[in-house]
GROMACS .gro file of N, CA, C and O in nm:
model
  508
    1UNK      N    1   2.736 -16.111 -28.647
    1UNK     CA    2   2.736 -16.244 -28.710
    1UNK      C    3   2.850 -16.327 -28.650
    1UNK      O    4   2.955 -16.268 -28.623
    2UNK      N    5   2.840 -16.459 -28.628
    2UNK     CA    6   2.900 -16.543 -28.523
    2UNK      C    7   2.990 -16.645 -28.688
    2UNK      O    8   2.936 -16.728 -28.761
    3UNK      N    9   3.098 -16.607 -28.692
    3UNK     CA   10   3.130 -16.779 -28.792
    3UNK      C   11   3.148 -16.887 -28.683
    3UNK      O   12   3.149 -16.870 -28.561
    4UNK      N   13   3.163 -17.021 -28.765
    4UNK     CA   14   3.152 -17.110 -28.685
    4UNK      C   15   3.234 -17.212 -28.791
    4UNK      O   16   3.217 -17.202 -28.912
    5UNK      N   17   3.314 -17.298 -28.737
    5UNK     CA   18   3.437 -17.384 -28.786
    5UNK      C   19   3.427 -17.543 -28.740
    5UNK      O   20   3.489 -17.582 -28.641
    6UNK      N   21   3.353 -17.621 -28.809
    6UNK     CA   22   3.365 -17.762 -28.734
    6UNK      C   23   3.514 -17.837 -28.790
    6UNK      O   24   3.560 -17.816 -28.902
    7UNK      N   25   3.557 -17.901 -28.719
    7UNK     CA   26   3.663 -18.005 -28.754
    7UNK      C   27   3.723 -18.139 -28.651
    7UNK      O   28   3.701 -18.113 -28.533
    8UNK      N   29   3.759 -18.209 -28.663
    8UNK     CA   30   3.718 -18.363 -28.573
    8UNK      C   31   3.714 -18.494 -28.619
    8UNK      O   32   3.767 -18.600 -28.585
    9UNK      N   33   3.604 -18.441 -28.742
    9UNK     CA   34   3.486 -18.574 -28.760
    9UNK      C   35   3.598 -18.651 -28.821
    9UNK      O   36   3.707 -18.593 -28.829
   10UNK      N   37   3.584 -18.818 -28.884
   10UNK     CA   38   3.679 -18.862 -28.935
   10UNK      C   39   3.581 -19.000 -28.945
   10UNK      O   40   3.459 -19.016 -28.937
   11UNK      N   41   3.693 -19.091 -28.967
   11UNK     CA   42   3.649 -19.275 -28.944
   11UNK      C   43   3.671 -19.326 -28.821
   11UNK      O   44   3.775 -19.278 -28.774
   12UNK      N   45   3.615 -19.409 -28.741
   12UNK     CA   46   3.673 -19.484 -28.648
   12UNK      C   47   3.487 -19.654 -28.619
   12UNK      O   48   3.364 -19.656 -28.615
   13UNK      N   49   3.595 -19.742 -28.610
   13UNK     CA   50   3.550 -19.867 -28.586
   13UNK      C   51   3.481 -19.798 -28.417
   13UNK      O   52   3.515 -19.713 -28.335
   14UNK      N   53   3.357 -19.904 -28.437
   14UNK     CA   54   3.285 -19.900 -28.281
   14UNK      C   55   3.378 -19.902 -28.188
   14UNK      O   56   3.493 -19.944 -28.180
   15UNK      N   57   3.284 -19.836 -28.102
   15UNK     CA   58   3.375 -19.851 -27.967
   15UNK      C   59   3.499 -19.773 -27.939
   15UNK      O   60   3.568 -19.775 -27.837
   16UNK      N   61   3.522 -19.675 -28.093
   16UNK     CA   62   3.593 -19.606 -28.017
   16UNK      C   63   3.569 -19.390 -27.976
   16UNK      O   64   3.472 -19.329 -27.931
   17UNK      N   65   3.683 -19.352 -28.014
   17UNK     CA   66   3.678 -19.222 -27.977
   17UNK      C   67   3.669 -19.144 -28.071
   17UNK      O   68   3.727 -19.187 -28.170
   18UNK      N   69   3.590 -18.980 -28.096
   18UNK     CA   70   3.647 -18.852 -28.144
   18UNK      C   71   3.607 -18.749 -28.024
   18UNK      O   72   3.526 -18.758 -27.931
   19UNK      N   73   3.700 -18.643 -28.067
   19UNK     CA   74   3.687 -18.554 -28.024
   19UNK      C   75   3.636 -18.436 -28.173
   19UNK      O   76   3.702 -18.426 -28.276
   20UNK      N   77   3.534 -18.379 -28.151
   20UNK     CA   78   3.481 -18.275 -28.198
   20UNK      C   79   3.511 -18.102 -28.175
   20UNK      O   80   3.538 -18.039 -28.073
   21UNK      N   81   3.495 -18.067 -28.293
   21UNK     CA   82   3.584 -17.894 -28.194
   21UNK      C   83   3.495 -17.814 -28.319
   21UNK      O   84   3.469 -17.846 -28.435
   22UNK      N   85   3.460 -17.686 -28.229
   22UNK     CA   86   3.348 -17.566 -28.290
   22UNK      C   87   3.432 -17.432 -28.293
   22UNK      O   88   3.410 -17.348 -28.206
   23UNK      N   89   3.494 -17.416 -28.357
   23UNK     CA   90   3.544 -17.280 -28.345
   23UNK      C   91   3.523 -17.129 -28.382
   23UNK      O   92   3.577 -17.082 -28.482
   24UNK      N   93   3.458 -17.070 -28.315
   24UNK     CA   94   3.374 -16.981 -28.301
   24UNK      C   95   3.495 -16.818 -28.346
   24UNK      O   96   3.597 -16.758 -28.312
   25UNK      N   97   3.379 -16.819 -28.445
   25UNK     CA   98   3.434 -16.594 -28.459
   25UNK      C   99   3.381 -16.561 -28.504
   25UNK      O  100   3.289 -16.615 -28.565
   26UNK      N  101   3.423 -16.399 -28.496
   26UNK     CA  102   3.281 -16.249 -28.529
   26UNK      C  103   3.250 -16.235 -28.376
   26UNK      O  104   3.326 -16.277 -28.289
   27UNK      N  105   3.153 -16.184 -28.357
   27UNK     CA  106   3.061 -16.115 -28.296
   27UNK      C  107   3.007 -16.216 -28.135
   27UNK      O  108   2.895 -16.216 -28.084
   28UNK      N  109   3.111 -16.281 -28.095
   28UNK     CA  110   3.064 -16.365 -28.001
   28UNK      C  111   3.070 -16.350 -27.888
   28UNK      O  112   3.087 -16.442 -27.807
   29UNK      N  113   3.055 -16.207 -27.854
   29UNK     CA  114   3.028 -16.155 -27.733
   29UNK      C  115   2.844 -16.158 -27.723
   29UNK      O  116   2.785 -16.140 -27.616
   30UNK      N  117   2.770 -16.186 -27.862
   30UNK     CA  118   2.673 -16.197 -27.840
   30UNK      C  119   2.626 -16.325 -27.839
   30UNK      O  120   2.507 -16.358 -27.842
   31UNK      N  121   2.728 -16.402 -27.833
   31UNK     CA  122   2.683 -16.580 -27.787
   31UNK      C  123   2.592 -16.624 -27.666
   31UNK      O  124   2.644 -16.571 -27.568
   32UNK      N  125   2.501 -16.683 -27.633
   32UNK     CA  126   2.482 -16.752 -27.526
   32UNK      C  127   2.437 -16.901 -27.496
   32UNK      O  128   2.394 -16.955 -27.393
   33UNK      N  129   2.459 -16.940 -27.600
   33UNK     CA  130   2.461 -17.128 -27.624
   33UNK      C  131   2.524 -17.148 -27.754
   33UNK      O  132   2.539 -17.076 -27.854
   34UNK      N  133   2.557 -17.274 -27.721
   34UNK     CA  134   2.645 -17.345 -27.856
   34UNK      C  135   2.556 -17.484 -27.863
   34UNK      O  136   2.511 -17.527 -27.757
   35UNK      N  137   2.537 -17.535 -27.950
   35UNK     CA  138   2.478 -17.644 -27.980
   35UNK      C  139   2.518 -17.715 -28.113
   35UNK      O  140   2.540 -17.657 -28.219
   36UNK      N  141   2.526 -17.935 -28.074
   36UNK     CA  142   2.552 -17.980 -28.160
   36UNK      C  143   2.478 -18.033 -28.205
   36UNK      O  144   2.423 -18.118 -28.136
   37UNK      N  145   2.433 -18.016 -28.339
   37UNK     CA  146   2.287 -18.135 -28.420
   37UNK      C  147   2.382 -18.277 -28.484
   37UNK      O  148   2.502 -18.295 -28.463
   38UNK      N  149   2.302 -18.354 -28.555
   38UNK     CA  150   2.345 -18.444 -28.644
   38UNK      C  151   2.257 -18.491 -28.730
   38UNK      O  152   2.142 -18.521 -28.697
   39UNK      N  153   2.308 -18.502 -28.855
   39UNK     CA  154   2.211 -18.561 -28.966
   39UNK      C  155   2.281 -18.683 -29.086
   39UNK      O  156   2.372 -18.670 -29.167
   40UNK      N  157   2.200 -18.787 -29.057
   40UNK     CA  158   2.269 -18.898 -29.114
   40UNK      C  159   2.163 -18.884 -29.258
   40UNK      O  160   2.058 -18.822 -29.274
   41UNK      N  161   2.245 -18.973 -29.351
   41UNK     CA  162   2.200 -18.936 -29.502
   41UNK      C  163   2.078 -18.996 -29.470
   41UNK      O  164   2.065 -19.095 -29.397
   42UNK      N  165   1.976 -18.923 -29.534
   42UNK     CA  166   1.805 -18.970 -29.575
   42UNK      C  167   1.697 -18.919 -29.419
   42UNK      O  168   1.578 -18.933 -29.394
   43UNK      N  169   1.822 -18.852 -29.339
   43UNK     CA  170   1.720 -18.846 -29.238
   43UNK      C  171   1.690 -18.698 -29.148
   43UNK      O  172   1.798 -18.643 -29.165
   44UNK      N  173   1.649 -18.650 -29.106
   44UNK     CA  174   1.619 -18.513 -29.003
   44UNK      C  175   1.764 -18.479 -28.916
   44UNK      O  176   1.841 -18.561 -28.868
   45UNK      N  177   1.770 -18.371 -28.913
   45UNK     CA  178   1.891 -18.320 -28.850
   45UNK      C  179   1.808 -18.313 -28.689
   45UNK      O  180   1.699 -18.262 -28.663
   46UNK      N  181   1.918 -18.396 -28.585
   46UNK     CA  182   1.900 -18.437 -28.446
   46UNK      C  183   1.993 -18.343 -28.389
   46UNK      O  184   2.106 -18.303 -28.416
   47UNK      N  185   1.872 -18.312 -28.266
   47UNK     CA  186   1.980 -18.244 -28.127
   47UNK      C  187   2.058 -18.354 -28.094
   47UNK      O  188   2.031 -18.474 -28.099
   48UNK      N  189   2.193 -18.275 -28.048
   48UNK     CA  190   2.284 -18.426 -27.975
   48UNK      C  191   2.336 -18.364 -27.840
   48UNK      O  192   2.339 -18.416 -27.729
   49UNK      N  193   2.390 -18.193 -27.893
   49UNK     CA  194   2.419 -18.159 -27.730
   49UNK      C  195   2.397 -18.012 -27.699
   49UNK      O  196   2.402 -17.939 -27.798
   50UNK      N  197   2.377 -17.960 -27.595
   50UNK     CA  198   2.390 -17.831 -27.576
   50UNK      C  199   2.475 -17.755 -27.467
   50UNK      O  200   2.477 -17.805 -27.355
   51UNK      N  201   2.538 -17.652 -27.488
   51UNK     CA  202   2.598 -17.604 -27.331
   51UNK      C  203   2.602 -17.401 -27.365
   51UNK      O  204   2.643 -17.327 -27.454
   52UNK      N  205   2.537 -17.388 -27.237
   52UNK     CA  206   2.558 -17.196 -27.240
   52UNK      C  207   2.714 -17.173 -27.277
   52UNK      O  208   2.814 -17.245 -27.273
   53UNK      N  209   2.696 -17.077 -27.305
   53UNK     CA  210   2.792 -16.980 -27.391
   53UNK      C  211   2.908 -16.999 -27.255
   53UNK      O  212   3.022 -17.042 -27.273
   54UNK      N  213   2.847 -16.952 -27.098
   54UNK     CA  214   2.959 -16.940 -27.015
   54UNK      C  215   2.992 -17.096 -26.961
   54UNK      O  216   3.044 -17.118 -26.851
   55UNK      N  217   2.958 -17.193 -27.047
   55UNK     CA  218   3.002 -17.303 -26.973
   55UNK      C  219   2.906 -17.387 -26.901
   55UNK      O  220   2.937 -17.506 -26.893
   56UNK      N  221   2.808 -17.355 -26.854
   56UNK     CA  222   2.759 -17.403 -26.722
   56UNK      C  223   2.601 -17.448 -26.828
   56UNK      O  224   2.559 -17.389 -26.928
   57UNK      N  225   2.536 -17.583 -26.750
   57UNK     CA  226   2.443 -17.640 -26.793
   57UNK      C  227   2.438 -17.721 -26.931
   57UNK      O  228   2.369 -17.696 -27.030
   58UNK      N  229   2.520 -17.813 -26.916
   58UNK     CA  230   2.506 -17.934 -27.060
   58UNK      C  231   2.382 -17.977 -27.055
   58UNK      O  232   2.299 -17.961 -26.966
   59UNK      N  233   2.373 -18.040 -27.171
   59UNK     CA  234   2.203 -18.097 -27.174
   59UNK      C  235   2.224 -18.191 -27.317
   59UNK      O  236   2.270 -18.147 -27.422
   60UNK      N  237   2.191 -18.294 -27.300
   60UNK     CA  238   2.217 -18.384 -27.393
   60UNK      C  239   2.101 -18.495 -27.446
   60UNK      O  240   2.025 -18.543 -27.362
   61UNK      N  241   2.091 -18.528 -27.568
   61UNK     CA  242   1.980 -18.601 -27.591
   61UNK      C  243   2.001 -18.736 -27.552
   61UNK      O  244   2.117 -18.775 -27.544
   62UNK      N  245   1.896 -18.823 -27.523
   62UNK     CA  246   1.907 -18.910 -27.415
   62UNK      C  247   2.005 -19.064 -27.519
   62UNK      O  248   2.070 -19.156 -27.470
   63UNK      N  249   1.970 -19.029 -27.698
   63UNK     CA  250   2.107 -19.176 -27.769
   63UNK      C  251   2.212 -19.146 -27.691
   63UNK      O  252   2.271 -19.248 -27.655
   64UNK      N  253   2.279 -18.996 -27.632
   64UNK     CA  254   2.432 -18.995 -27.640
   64UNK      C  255   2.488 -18.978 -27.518
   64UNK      O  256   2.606 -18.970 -27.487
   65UNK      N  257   2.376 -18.971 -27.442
   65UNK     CA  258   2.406 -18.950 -27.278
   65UNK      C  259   2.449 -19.013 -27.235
   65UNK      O  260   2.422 -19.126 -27.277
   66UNK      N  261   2.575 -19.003 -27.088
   66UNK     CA  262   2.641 -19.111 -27.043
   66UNK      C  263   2.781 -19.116 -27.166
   66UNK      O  264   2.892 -19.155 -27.129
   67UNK      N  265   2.764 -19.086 -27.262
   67UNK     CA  266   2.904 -19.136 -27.373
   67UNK      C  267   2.935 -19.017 -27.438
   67UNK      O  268   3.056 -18.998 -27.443
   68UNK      N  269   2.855 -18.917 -27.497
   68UNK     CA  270   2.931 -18.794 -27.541
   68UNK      C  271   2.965 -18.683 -27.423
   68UNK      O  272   2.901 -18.712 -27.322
   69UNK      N  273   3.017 -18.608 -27.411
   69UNK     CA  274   3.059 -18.539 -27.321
   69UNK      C  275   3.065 -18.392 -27.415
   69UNK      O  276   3.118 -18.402 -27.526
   70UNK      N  277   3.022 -18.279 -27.379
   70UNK     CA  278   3.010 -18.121 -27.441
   70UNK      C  279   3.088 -18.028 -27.361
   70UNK      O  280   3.035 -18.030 -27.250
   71UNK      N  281   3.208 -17.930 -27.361
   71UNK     CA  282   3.202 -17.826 -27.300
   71UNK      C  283   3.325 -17.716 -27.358
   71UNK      O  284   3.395 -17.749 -27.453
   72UNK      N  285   3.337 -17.606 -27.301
   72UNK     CA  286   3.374 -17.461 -27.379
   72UNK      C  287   3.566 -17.456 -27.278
   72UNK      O  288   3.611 -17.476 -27.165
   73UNK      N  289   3.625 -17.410 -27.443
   73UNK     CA  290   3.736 -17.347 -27.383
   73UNK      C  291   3.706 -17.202 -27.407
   73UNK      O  292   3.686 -17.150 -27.516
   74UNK      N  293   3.705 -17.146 -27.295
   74UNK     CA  294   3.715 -16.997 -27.291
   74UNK      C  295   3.821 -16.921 -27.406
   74UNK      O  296   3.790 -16.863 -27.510
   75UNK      N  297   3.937 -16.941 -27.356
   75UNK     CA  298   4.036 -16.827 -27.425
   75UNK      C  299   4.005 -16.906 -27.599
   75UNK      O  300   3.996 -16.824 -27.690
   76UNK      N  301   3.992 -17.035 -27.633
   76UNK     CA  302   4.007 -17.026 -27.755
   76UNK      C  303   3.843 -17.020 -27.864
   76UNK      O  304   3.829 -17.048 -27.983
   77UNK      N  305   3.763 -16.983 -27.784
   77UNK     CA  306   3.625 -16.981 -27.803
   77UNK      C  307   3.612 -17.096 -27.942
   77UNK      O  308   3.628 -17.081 -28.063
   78UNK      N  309   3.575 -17.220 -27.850
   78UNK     CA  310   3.612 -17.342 -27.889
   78UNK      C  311   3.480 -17.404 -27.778
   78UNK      O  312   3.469 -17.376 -27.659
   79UNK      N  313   3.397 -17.488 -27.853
   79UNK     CA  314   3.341 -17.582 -27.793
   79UNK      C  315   3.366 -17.738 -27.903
   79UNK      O  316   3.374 -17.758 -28.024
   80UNK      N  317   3.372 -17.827 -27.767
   80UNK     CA  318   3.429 -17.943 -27.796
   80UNK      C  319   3.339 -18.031 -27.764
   80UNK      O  320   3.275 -17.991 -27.667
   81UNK      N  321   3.287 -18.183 -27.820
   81UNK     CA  322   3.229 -18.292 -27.850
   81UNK      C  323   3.283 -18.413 -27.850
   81UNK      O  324   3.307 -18.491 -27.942
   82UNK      N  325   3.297 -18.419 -27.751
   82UNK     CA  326   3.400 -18.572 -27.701
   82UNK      C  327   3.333 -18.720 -27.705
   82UNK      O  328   3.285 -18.779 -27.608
   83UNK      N  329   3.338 -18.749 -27.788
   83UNK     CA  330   3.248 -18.885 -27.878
   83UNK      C  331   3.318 -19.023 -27.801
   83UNK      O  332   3.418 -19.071 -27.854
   84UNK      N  333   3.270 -19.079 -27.688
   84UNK     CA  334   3.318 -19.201 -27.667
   84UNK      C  335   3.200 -19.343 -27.711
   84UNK      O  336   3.085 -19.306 -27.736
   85UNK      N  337   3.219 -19.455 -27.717
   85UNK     CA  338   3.200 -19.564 -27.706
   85UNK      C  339   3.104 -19.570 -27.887
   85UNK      O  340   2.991 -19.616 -27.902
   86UNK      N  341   3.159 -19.532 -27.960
   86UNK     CA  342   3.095 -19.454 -28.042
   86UNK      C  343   3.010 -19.608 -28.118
   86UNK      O  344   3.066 -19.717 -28.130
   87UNK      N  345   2.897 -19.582 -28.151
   87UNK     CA  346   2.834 -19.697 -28.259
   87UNK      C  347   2.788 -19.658 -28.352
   87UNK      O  348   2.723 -19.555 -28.367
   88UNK      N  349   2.828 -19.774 -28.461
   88UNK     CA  350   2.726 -19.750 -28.644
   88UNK      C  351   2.632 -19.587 -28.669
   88UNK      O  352   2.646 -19.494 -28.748
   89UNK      N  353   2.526 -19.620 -28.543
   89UNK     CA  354   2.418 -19.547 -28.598
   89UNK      C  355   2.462 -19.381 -28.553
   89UNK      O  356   2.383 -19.288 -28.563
   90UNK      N  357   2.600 -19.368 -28.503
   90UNK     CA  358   2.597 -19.232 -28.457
   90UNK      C  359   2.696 -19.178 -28.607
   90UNK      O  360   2.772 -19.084 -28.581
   91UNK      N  361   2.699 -19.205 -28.688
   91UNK     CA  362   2.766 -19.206 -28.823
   91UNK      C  363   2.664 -19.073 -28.859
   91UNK      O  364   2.546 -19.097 -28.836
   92UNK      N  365   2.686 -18.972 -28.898
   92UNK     CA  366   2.586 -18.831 -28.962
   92UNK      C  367   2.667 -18.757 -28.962
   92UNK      O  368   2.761 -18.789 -28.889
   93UNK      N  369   2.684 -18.596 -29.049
   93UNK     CA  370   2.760 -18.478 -29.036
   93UNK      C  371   2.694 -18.402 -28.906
   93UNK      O  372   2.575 -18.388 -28.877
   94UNK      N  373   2.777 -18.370 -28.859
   94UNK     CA  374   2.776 -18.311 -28.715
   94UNK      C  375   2.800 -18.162 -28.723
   94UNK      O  376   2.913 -18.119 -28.745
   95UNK      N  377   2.725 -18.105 -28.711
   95UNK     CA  378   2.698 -17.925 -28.647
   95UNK      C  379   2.670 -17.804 -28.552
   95UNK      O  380   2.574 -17.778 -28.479
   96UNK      N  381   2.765 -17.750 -28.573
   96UNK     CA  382   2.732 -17.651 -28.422
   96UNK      C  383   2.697 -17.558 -28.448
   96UNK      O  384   2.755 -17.492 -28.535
   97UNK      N  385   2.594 -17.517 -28.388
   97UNK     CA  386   2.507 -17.378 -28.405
   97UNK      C  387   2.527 -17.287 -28.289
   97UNK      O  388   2.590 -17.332 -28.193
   98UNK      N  389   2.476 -17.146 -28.282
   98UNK     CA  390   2.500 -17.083 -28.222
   98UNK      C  391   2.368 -17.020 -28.164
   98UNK      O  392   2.279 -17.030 -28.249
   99UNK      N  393   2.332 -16.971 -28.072
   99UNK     CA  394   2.236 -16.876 -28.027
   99UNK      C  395   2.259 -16.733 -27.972
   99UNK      O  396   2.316 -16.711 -27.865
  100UNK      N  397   2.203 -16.626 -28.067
  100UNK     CA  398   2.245 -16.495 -28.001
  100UNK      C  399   2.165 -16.405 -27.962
  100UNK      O  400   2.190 -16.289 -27.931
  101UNK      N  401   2.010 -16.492 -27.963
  101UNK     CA  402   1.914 -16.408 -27.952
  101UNK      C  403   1.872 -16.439 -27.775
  101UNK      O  404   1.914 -16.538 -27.714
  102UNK      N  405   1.785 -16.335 -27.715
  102UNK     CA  406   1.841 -16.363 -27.561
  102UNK      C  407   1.705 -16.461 -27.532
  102UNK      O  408   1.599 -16.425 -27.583
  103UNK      N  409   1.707 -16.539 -27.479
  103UNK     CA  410   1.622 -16.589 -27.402
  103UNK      C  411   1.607 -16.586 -27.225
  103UNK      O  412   1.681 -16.537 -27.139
  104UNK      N  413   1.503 -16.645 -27.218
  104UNK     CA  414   1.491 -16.689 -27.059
  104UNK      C  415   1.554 -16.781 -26.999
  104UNK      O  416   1.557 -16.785 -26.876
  105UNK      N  417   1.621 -16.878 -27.083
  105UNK     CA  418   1.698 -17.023 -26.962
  105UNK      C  419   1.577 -17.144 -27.031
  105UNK      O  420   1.467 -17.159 -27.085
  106UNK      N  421   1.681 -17.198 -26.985
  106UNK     CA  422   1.643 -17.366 -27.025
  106UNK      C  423   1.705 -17.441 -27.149
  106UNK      O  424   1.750 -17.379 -27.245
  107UNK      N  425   1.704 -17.561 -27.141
  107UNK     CA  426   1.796 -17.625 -27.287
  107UNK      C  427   1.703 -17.591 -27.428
  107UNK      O  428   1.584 -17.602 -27.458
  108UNK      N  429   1.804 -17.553 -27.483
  108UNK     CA  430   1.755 -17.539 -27.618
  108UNK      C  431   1.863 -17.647 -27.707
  108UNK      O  432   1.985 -17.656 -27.718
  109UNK      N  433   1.711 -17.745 -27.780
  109UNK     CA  434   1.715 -17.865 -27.837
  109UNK      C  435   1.646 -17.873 -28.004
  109UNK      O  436   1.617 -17.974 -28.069
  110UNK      N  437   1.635 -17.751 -28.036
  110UNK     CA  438   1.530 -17.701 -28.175
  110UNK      C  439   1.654 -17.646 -28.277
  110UNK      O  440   1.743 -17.562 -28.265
  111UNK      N  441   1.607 -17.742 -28.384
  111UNK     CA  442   1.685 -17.617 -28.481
  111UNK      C  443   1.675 -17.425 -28.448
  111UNK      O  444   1.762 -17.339 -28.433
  112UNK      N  445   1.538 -17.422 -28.449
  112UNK     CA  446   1.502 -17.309 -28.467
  112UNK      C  447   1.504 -17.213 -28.348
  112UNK      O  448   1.440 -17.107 -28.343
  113UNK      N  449   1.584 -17.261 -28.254
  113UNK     CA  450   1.667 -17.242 -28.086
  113UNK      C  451   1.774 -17.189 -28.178
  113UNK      O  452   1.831 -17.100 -28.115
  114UNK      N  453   1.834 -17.203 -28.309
  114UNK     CA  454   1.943 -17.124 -28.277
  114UNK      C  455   1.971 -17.039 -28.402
  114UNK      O  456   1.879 -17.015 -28.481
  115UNK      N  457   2.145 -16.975 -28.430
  115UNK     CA  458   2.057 -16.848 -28.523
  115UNK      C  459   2.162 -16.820 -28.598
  115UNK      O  460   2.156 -16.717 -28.664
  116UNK      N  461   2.294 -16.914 -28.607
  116UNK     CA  462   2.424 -16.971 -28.688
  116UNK      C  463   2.467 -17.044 -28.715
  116UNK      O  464   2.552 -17.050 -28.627
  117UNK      N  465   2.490 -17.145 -28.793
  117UNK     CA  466   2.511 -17.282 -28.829
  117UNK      C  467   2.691 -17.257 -28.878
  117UNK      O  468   2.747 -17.160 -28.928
  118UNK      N  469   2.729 -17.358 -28.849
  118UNK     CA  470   2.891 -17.441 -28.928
  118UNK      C  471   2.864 -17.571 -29.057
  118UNK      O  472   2.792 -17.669 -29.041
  119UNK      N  473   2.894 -17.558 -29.103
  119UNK     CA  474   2.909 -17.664 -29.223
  119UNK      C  475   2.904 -17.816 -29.193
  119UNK      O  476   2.867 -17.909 -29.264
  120UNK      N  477   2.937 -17.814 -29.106
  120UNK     CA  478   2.978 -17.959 -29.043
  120UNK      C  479   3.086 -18.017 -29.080
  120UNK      O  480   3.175 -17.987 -29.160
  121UNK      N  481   3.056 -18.157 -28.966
  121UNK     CA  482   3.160 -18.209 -29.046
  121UNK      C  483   3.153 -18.379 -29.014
  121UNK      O  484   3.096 -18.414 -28.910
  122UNK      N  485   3.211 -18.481 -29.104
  122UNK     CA  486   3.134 -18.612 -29.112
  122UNK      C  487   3.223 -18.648 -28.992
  122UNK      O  488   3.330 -18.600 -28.953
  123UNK      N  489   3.122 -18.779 -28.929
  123UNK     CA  490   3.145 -18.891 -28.869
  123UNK      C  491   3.150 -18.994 -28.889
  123UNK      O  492   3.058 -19.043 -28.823
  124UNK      N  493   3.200 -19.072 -28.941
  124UNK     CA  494   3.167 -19.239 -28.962
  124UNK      C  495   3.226 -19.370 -28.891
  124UNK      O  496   3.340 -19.414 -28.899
  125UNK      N  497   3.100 -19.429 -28.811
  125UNK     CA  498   3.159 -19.536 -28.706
  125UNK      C  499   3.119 -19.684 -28.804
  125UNK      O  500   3.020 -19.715 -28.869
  126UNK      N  501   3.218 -19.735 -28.782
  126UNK     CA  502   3.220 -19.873 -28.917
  126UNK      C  503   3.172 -20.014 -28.752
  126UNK      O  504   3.199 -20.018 -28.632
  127UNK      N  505   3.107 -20.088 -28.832
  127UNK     CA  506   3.127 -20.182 -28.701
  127UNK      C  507   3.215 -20.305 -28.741
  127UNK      O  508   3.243 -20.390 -28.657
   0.00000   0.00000   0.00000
C-alpha cells in the first residue's frame, strides 16, 4: 500500500503561481506512475497530469498544457505540480494517485488507471 500526502494548494489571484507536492510512502517500490486529477465543486474529477514513476514521459491534458509543468524528485519520493499562469476555472481540490498495477506503457488519464488516492488538496484562483 502506497500513502500519498498532497500539500501546495492555497489562494492566488490569476496569473499567478503554485507549486504542488505528492509525497509518497509504504510500498513504493511498487510505483510506476503518479498522477494528478482535479475536481471543482458540482463537477467530475479531471485528469490534469501524468508522469512514470522513473521520471520519464509527462503527459498532460490539453486545459493545462504549455502552463502546468509535472515531475519526480527521486531521493524525496515527491512528485511536484508547478501551476503557472493560473485562471478562475483551474480553482478544484487537486489529487495524486498512484499506479502499482503493471501495465504495458502509454499515458494513463482514467481514474480507474490508478490504484491510490491522497486527499487532496484545494486550489483557488480569484480573478
Amino acid at each position: 500500500q502506497v500513502q500519498l500526502v498532497e500539500s501546495g494548494g492555497g489562494l492566488v489571484q490569476a496569473g499567478g503561481s503554485l507549486r504542488l507536492s505528492c509525497a509518497a510512502s509504504g510500498r513504493t517500490s511498487n510505483t510506476l506512475n503518479m498522477g494528478w486529477f482535479r475536481q471543482a465543486p458540482g463537477k467530475e474529477r479531471y485528469f490534469v497530469a501524468s508522469i512514470k514513476w522513473s521520471g520519464g514521459s509527462p503527459y498532460y491534458a490539453e486545459s493545462v498544457k504549455d502552463r502546468f509543468t509535472i515531475s519526480r524528485d527521486y531521493d524525496k519520493n515527491t512528485v511536484y505540480l508547478q501551476m503557472n499562469s493560473l485562471k478562475p476555472e483551474d480553482t478544484a481540490v487537486y489529487s495524486c494517485a498512484v499506479r502499482s498495477r503493471y501495465y504495458s506503457g502509454g499515458p494513463l488519464w482514467r481514474e480507474v488507471d490508478y490504484d491510490s488516492w491522497g486527499q487532496g488538496t484545494q486550489v483557488t484562483v480569484s480573478s
